[in-house]
mmCIF file of C-alpha atoms and ligand atoms in Angstrom:
data_model
loop_
_atom_site.group_PDB
_atom_site.id
_atom_site.type_symbol
_atom_site.label_atom_id
_atom_site.label_comp_id
_atom_site.label_asym_id
_atom_site.label_seq_id
_atom_site.Cartn_x
_atom_site.Cartn_y
_atom_site.Cartn_z
ATOM 1 C CA MET A 196 97.659 65.600 124.317
ATOM 2 C CA THR A 197 97.136 63.901 120.971
ATOM 3 C CA LEU A 198 99.623 65.755 118.735
ATOM 4 C CA SER A 199 103.366 65.194 118.434
ATOM 5 C CA ALA A 200 105.897 67.894 119.327
ATOM 6 C CA THR A 201 106.584 68.275 115.579
ATOM 7 C CA ASP A 202 102.894 68.835 114.808
ATOM 8 C CA ILE A 203 102.684 71.452 117.547
ATOM 9 C CA LYS A 204 105.661 73.352 116.156
ATOM 10 C CA GLU A 205 104.371 73.151 112.590
ATOM 11 C CA LEU A 206 100.874 74.333 113.485
ATOM 12 C CA ALA A 207 102.282 77.239 115.517
ATOM 13 C CA GLN A 208 104.399 78.146 112.477
ATOM 14 C CA ARG A 209 101.367 77.940 110.204
ATOM 15 C CA LEU A 210 99.312 80.282 112.416
ATOM 16 C CA ASP A 211 102.249 82.640 112.824
ATOM 17 C CA SER A 212 102.732 82.837 109.038
ATOM 18 C CA ALA A 213 99.001 83.439 108.534
ATOM 19 C CA GLN A 214 99.321 86.461 110.836
ATOM 20 C CA THR A 215 102.573 87.864 109.451
ATOM 21 C CA LEU A 216 101.584 87.308 105.793
ATOM 22 C CA CYS A 217 98.003 88.427 106.437
ATOM 23 C CA ALA A 218 96.634 85.319 104.711
ATOM 24 C CA ASP A 219 93.953 83.147 106.304
ATOM 25 C CA THR A 220 94.332 79.412 106.908
ATOM 26 C CA PRO A 221 91.797 76.550 107.184
ATOM 27 C CA SER A 222 90.621 75.244 110.552
ATOM 28 C CA LEU A 223 93.296 72.987 112.100
ATOM 29 C CA SER A 224 90.572 70.445 112.774
ATOM 30 C CA ASP A 225 90.205 69.858 109.014
ATOM 31 C CA THR A 226 93.486 67.914 109.207
ATOM 32 C CA HIS A 227 94.424 67.407 112.887
ATOM 33 C CA GLU A 228 92.669 66.198 116.028
ATOM 34 C CA ALA A 229 93.988 68.723 118.498
ATOM 35 C CA ASP A 230 92.614 68.717 122.054
ATOM 36 C CA LEU A 231 92.711 71.678 124.426
ATOM 37 C CA ASP A 232 96.081 70.671 125.883
ATOM 38 C CA ASP A 233 97.532 70.630 122.358
ATOM 39 C CA ALA A 234 95.844 73.945 121.661
ATOM 40 C CA TYR A 235 97.453 75.724 124.631
ATOM 41 C CA ALA A 236 100.804 74.139 123.671
ATOM 42 C CA ILE A 237 100.429 75.524 120.108
ATOM 43 C CA GLN A 238 99.536 78.934 121.565
ATOM 44 C CA SER A 239 102.706 78.884 123.729
ATOM 45 C CA ALA A 240 104.853 77.876 120.736
ATOM 46 C CA LEU A 241 103.276 80.689 118.696
ATOM 47 C CA ILE A 242 104.055 83.226 121.430
ATOM 48 C CA GLU A 243 107.643 81.960 121.577
ATOM 49 C CA LEU A 244 107.985 82.691 117.842
ATOM 50 C CA ARG A 245 106.812 86.252 118.489
ATOM 51 C CA GLN A 246 109.161 86.625 121.452
ATOM 52 C CA ALA A 247 112.041 85.401 119.273
ATOM 53 C CA ARG A 248 111.275 88.415 117.039
ATOM 54 C CA GLY A 249 111.631 90.718 120.039
ATOM 55 C CA GLU A 250 108.006 91.040 121.152
ATOM 56 C CA GLN A 251 107.305 91.286 124.882
ATOM 57 C CA ILE A 252 104.330 89.829 126.706
ATOM 58 C CA VAL A 253 102.401 92.719 128.235
ATOM 59 C CA GLY A 254 99.197 91.054 129.324
ATOM 60 C CA VAL A 255 96.513 88.442 128.886
ATOM 61 C CA LYS A 256 92.981 88.389 127.514
ATOM 62 C CA LEU A 257 89.890 86.366 128.174
ATOM 63 C CA GLY A 258 87.449 85.296 125.521
ATOM 64 C CA PHE A 259 83.904 83.955 125.590
ATOM 65 C CA THR A 260 83.087 85.522 128.946
ATOM 66 C CA SER A 261 79.748 86.750 127.568
ATOM 67 C CA LYS A 262 76.727 84.881 126.252
ATOM 68 C CA ALA A 263 76.594 87.173 123.200
ATOM 69 C CA LYS A 264 80.123 86.123 122.203
ATOM 70 C CA MET A 265 79.508 82.464 122.997
ATOM 71 C CA ALA A 266 76.394 82.530 120.826
ATOM 72 C CA GLN A 267 78.161 84.446 118.034
ATOM 73 C CA MET A 268 81.027 81.954 117.904
ATOM 74 C CA GLY A 269 79.399 78.734 119.132
ATOM 75 C CA VAL A 270 81.911 78.139 121.944
ATOM 76 C CA SER A 271 80.885 77.962 125.596
ATOM 77 C CA GLU A 272 83.990 77.937 127.791
ATOM 78 C CA VAL A 273 86.252 80.785 128.826
ATOM 79 C CA ILE A 274 89.534 80.925 126.868
ATOM 80 C CA VAL A 275 92.771 82.821 127.569
ATOM 81 C CA GLY A 276 95.327 84.337 125.188
ATOM 82 C CA ARG A 277 98.416 86.555 125.512
ATOM 83 C CA LEU A 278 98.869 90.219 124.612
ATOM 84 C CA THR A 279 102.227 91.425 123.270
ATOM 85 C CA ASP A 280 103.574 94.949 122.902
ATOM 86 C CA ALA A 281 103.179 94.660 119.103
ATOM 87 C CA MET A 282 99.396 94.501 119.610
ATOM 88 C CA ARG A 283 99.236 97.684 121.699
ATOM 89 C CA ILE A 284 97.580 100.722 120.079
ATOM 90 C CA ALA A 285 97.682 104.121 121.823
ATOM 91 C CA ASP A 286 94.306 105.588 122.767
ATOM 92 C CA GLY A 287 93.035 107.667 119.821
ATOM 93 C CA ALA A 288 95.764 106.441 117.438
ATOM 94 C CA GLU A 289 95.386 105.729 113.720
ATOM 95 C CA VAL A 290 95.543 102.072 112.783
ATOM 96 C CA ASP A 291 96.259 100.655 109.344
ATOM 97 C CA LEU A 292 93.523 98.050 108.891
ATOM 98 C CA GLY A 293 95.490 96.538 106.008
ATOM 99 C CA ARG A 294 97.702 94.732 108.500
ATOM 100 C CA PHE A 295 94.776 92.494 109.510
ATOM 101 C CA ILE A 296 92.902 89.728 107.647
ATOM 102 C CA HIS A 297 89.273 90.485 108.648
ATOM 103 C CA PRO A 298 89.395 92.513 111.874
ATOM 104 C CA LYS A 299 86.498 93.029 114.266
ATOM 105 C CA ALA A 300 86.190 95.314 117.287
ATOM 106 C CA GLU A 301 84.930 94.401 120.749
ATOM 107 C CA PRO A 302 84.117 96.637 123.726
ATOM 108 C CA GLU A 303 86.072 95.484 126.773
ATOM 109 C CA ILE A 304 87.063 96.317 130.347
ATOM 110 C CA ALA A 305 90.798 96.287 131.133
ATOM 111 C CA TYR A 306 92.296 95.607 134.549
ATOM 112 C CA ARG A 307 95.894 96.343 135.524
ATOM 113 C CA LEU A 308 97.865 93.915 137.672
ATOM 114 C CA SER A 309 99.828 95.705 140.408
ATOM 115 C CA ARG A 310 101.514 92.574 141.764
ATOM 116 C CA ASP A 311 102.693 89.233 140.460
ATOM 117 C CA VAL A 312 99.966 86.635 141.001
ATOM 118 C CA ALA A 313 101.157 83.621 143.008
ATOM 119 C CA LEU A 314 99.541 80.819 141.003
ATOM 120 C CA ASP A 315 100.630 78.057 143.374
ATOM 121 C CA ASP A 316 99.322 79.665 146.562
ATOM 122 C CA PRO A 317 95.754 78.409 147.136
ATOM 123 C CA ALA A 318 95.056 81.539 149.229
ATOM 124 C CA THR A 319 95.822 83.933 146.355
ATOM 125 C CA ASP A 320 93.250 86.715 146.109
ATOM 126 C CA ILE A 321 93.490 87.954 142.521
ATOM 127 C CA GLU A 322 91.346 91.036 143.192
ATOM 128 C CA SER A 323 94.015 92.286 145.607
ATOM 129 C CA CYS A 324 96.572 92.031 142.759
ATOM 130 C CA VAL A 325 94.675 94.589 140.642
ATOM 131 C CA ASP A 326 94.900 98.362 141.138
ATOM 132 C CA ALA A 327 93.230 99.983 138.122
ATOM 133 C CA VAL A 328 90.456 99.623 135.577
ATOM 134 C CA ALA A 329 89.942 101.211 132.142
ATOM 135 C CA PRO A 330 87.655 101.130 129.097
ATOM 136 C CA ALA A 331 89.224 99.218 126.212
ATOM 137 C CA ILE A 332 88.740 98.044 122.637
ATOM 138 C CA GLU A 333 89.994 94.697 121.475
ATOM 139 C CA ILE A 334 90.706 94.012 117.799
ATOM 140 C CA ILE A 335 90.195 90.341 117.069
ATOM 141 C CA ASP A 336 91.384 88.888 113.778
ATOM 142 C CA SER A 337 91.012 85.138 113.577
ATOM 143 C CA ARG A 338 93.668 83.653 111.357
ATOM 144 C CA TYR A 339 91.065 81.080 110.225
ATOM 145 C CA ARG A 340 89.157 81.414 106.989
ATOM 146 C CA ASN A 341 85.767 83.099 107.536
ATOM 147 C CA PHE A 342 86.326 83.162 111.333
ATOM 148 C CA ARG A 343 85.401 79.455 111.247
ATOM 149 C CA PHE A 344 87.021 77.590 114.113
ATOM 150 C CA THR A 345 86.594 74.968 116.810
ATOM 151 C CA HIS A 346 87.323 75.523 120.490
ATOM 152 C CA PRO A 347 90.907 74.090 120.241
ATOM 153 C CA ASP A 348 91.445 76.062 116.997
ATOM 154 C CA VAL A 349 90.725 79.430 118.596
ATOM 155 C CA VAL A 350 92.889 78.670 121.643
ATOM 156 C CA ALA A 351 95.786 77.651 119.365
ATOM 157 C CA ASP A 352 95.345 80.922 117.447
ATOM 158 C CA ASN A 353 95.988 82.921 120.633
ATOM 159 C CA THR A 354 92.211 83.481 120.928
ATOM 160 C CA SER A 355 92.161 85.705 117.796
ATOM 161 C CA ALA A 356 94.160 88.425 119.614
ATOM 162 C CA ALA A 357 95.413 91.051 117.157
ATOM 163 C CA GLY A 358 95.331 94.500 118.776
ATOM 164 C CA TYR A 359 93.988 96.467 121.710
ATOM 165 C CA VAL A 360 93.470 100.026 122.900
ATOM 166 C CA VAL A 361 93.244 100.929 126.579
ATOM 167 C CA GLY A 362 91.642 104.264 127.573
ATOM 168 C CA PRO A 363 92.606 106.248 130.687
ATOM 169 C CA TRP A 364 93.217 104.090 133.760
ATOM 170 C CA ARG A 365 91.390 104.918 136.997
ATOM 171 C CA SER A 366 91.852 103.461 140.464
ATOM 172 C CA LEU A 367 90.127 100.182 140.863
ATOM 173 C CA GLU A 368 86.410 100.469 141.462
ATOM 174 C CA SER A 369 83.457 98.223 140.829
ATOM 175 C CA VAL A 370 82.310 98.170 137.204
ATOM 176 C CA THR A 371 79.148 96.165 137.866
ATOM 177 C CA ASN A 372 76.145 96.913 135.658
ATOM 178 C CA ARG A 373 77.600 99.755 133.591
ATOM 179 C CA SER A 374 76.182 100.378 130.167
ATOM 180 C CA VAL A 375 78.567 99.702 127.300
ATOM 181 C CA GLN A 376 78.461 101.245 123.848
ATOM 182 C CA LEU A 377 80.663 100.244 120.942
ATOM 183 C CA THR A 378 80.555 102.465 117.865
ATOM 184 C CA VAL A 379 82.246 101.493 114.612
ATOM 185 C CA GLY A 380 81.468 104.126 111.978
ATOM 186 C CA SER A 381 77.672 104.063 111.643
ATOM 187 C CA LYS A 382 77.286 100.715 113.443
ATOM 188 C CA GLN A 383 76.631 100.324 117.153
ATOM 189 C CA ALA A 384 76.441 97.580 119.724
ATOM 190 C CA LEU A 385 74.878 98.266 123.117
ATOM 191 C CA GLY A 386 75.275 96.131 126.196
ATOM 192 C CA SER A 387 76.166 96.025 129.843
ATOM 193 C CA THR A 388 79.214 94.961 131.811
ATOM 194 C CA ALA A 389 76.816 92.506 133.463
ATOM 195 C CA ALA A 390 77.124 90.464 130.256
ATOM 196 C CA ILE A 391 80.705 89.615 131.321
ATOM 197 C CA LEU A 392 80.076 86.603 133.590
ATOM 198 C CA GLY A 393 77.530 88.686 135.541
ATOM 199 C CA ASP A 394 80.302 91.075 136.679
ATOM 200 C CA PRO A 395 83.705 91.638 134.981
ATOM 201 C CA VAL A 396 85.448 90.961 138.290
ATOM 202 C CA ARG A 397 84.465 87.308 137.806
ATOM 203 C CA ALA A 398 86.640 87.281 134.699
ATOM 204 C CA LEU A 399 89.616 87.784 137.038
ATOM 205 C CA HIS A 400 88.645 84.684 139.007
ATOM 206 C CA ALA A 401 88.126 82.702 135.804
ATOM 207 C CA LEU A 402 91.548 83.914 134.631
ATOM 208 C CA LEU A 403 93.231 82.711 137.815
ATOM 209 C CA ASP A 404 91.692 79.275 137.336
ATOM 210 C CA VAL A 405 92.837 78.950 133.692
ATOM 211 C CA ALA A 406 96.274 80.476 134.443
ATOM 212 C CA ARG A 407 96.816 77.889 137.187
ATOM 213 C CA ARG A 408 95.803 74.973 134.956
ATOM 214 C CA ARG A 409 97.672 76.225 131.882
ATOM 215 C CA ARG A 410 100.704 77.679 133.707
ATOM 216 C CA ILE A 411 100.242 81.165 132.269
ATOM 217 C CA PRO A 412 102.284 83.642 134.360
ATOM 218 C CA LEU A 413 100.454 86.772 135.568
ATOM 219 C CA ARG A 414 102.873 89.594 136.363
ATOM 220 C CA ALA A 415 102.819 93.062 137.910
ATOM 221 C CA GLY A 416 102.175 95.746 135.302
ATOM 222 C CA GLN A 417 100.334 93.475 132.895
ATOM 223 C CA THR A 418 96.984 94.358 131.341
ATOM 224 C CA VAL A 419 94.049 91.936 131.558
ATOM 225 C CA LEU A 420 91.226 92.213 129.019
ATOM 226 C CA ALA A 421 88.121 90.770 130.658
ATOM 227 C CA GLY A 422 86.273 89.811 127.458
ATOM 228 C CA ALA A 423 83.714 91.444 125.182
ATOM 229 C CA ALA A 424 80.458 92.758 126.581
ATOM 230 C CA THR A 425 78.646 92.526 123.203
ATOM 231 C CA ALA A 426 79.030 90.670 119.921
ATOM 232 C CA ALA A 427 81.963 91.922 117.825
ATOM 233 C CA ILE A 428 81.524 94.402 114.939
ATOM 234 C CA GLU A 429 83.536 94.292 111.710
ATOM 235 C CA LEU A 430 86.144 97.052 111.726
ATOM 236 C CA THR A 431 85.791 99.651 108.991
ATOM 237 C CA PRO A 432 87.805 102.796 108.299
ATOM 238 C CA GLY A 433 86.948 105.740 110.560
ATOM 239 C CA VAL A 434 86.474 106.155 114.282
ATOM 240 C CA THR A 435 85.836 103.205 116.586
ATOM 241 C CA GLU A 436 84.926 104.021 120.167
ATOM 242 C CA CYS A 437 84.042 102.103 123.304
ATOM 243 C CA GLN A 438 82.216 103.999 126.039
ATOM 244 C CA ILE A 439 81.619 102.545 129.491
ATOM 245 C CA ALA A 440 79.219 104.571 131.662
ATOM 246 C CA GLY A 441 81.043 106.259 134.533
ATOM 247 C CA ILE A 442 84.408 104.822 133.487
ATOM 248 C CA GLY A 443 85.200 106.676 130.282
ATOM 249 C CA SER A 444 86.044 105.797 126.719
ATOM 250 C CA ALA A 445 88.765 104.454 124.446
ATOM 251 C CA SER A 446 89.017 105.048 120.718
ATOM 252 C CA MET A 447 91.044 104.432 117.592
ATOM 253 C CA LYS A 448 90.861 105.525 113.979
ATOM 254 C CA GLY A 449 91.030 102.875 111.278
ATOM 255 C CA ARG A 450 92.337 103.790 107.869
HETATM 256 C C1 OOG B 650 87.615 84.714 119.802
HETATM 257 C C2 OOG B 650 87.962 85.804 120.781
HETATM 258 C C3 OOG B 650 86.824 86.135 121.720
HETATM 259 C C4 OOG B 650 86.058 87.767 123.528
HETATM 260 O O1 OOG B 650 86.221 88.882 124.066
HETATM 261 O O2 OOG B 650 85.082 87.045 123.763
HETATM 262 C C5 OOG B 650 87.102 87.325 122.557
HETATM 263 C C6 OOG B 650 86.836 85.191 118.597
HETATM 264 O O3 OOG B 650 85.660 85.493 118.722
HETATM 265 O O4 OOG B 650 87.427 85.235 117.499
HETATM 266 O O5 OOG B 650 88.117 87.980 122.478
HETATM 267 MG MG1 MG B 651 87.888 89.957 123.324
#
């Protein structure tokens, strides 16, 4: 840790205001030397501000689990953020894009936790704590100007989490090597679930590792977003859809 408790609170407040006022903010590293421990502490303080407004934690998300995303953003280590009920968008629902700063869509795989994950038990098998899988869309909306951030910056900003749509759940099955298609209006990104650490199930193992180190609780009923399979596409009004071969699709309508 390099930052004081006051700095951590202030930076969490700054990122929270950027989100609620829909106004971007410069990279924290322009003025502060935050390390990753500071960054996760800022993220926790930010989530506490949201919880104080009545939001509930409903899941977690991974970021930078694919080479395409790492290359797009210049960061090369898996990151974890929290999902709250305020970020949830029903499958097929209309979404007012005006509530975001500069939103982008990502095609994702969602897993559902069926049991609490015992972080302190070295024998914990996270795969046995998951009972369902679904196609999903993540809306990312970095609070930083021009999506310009360092690794600690993006962790502090709750890994750009802003919204997510989960399509129909199905009982857990392997999602290895499925083709992935993200459509945003006339734009498309094509990829494979293999882009997610070779197999999205590895994202669960990576999550367990980060959750243990960062003391992020993983509870029954929570949703886990395994990370984007392709680079993100800027959200525009109209239909956005993520299709995963053999698994189904999730969609939303921006306006
Ligand atoms: C950070 C979030 C990355 C993913 O799926 O890789 C992410 C960002 O690119 O703003 O959610
Ligand atoms: Mg994502």
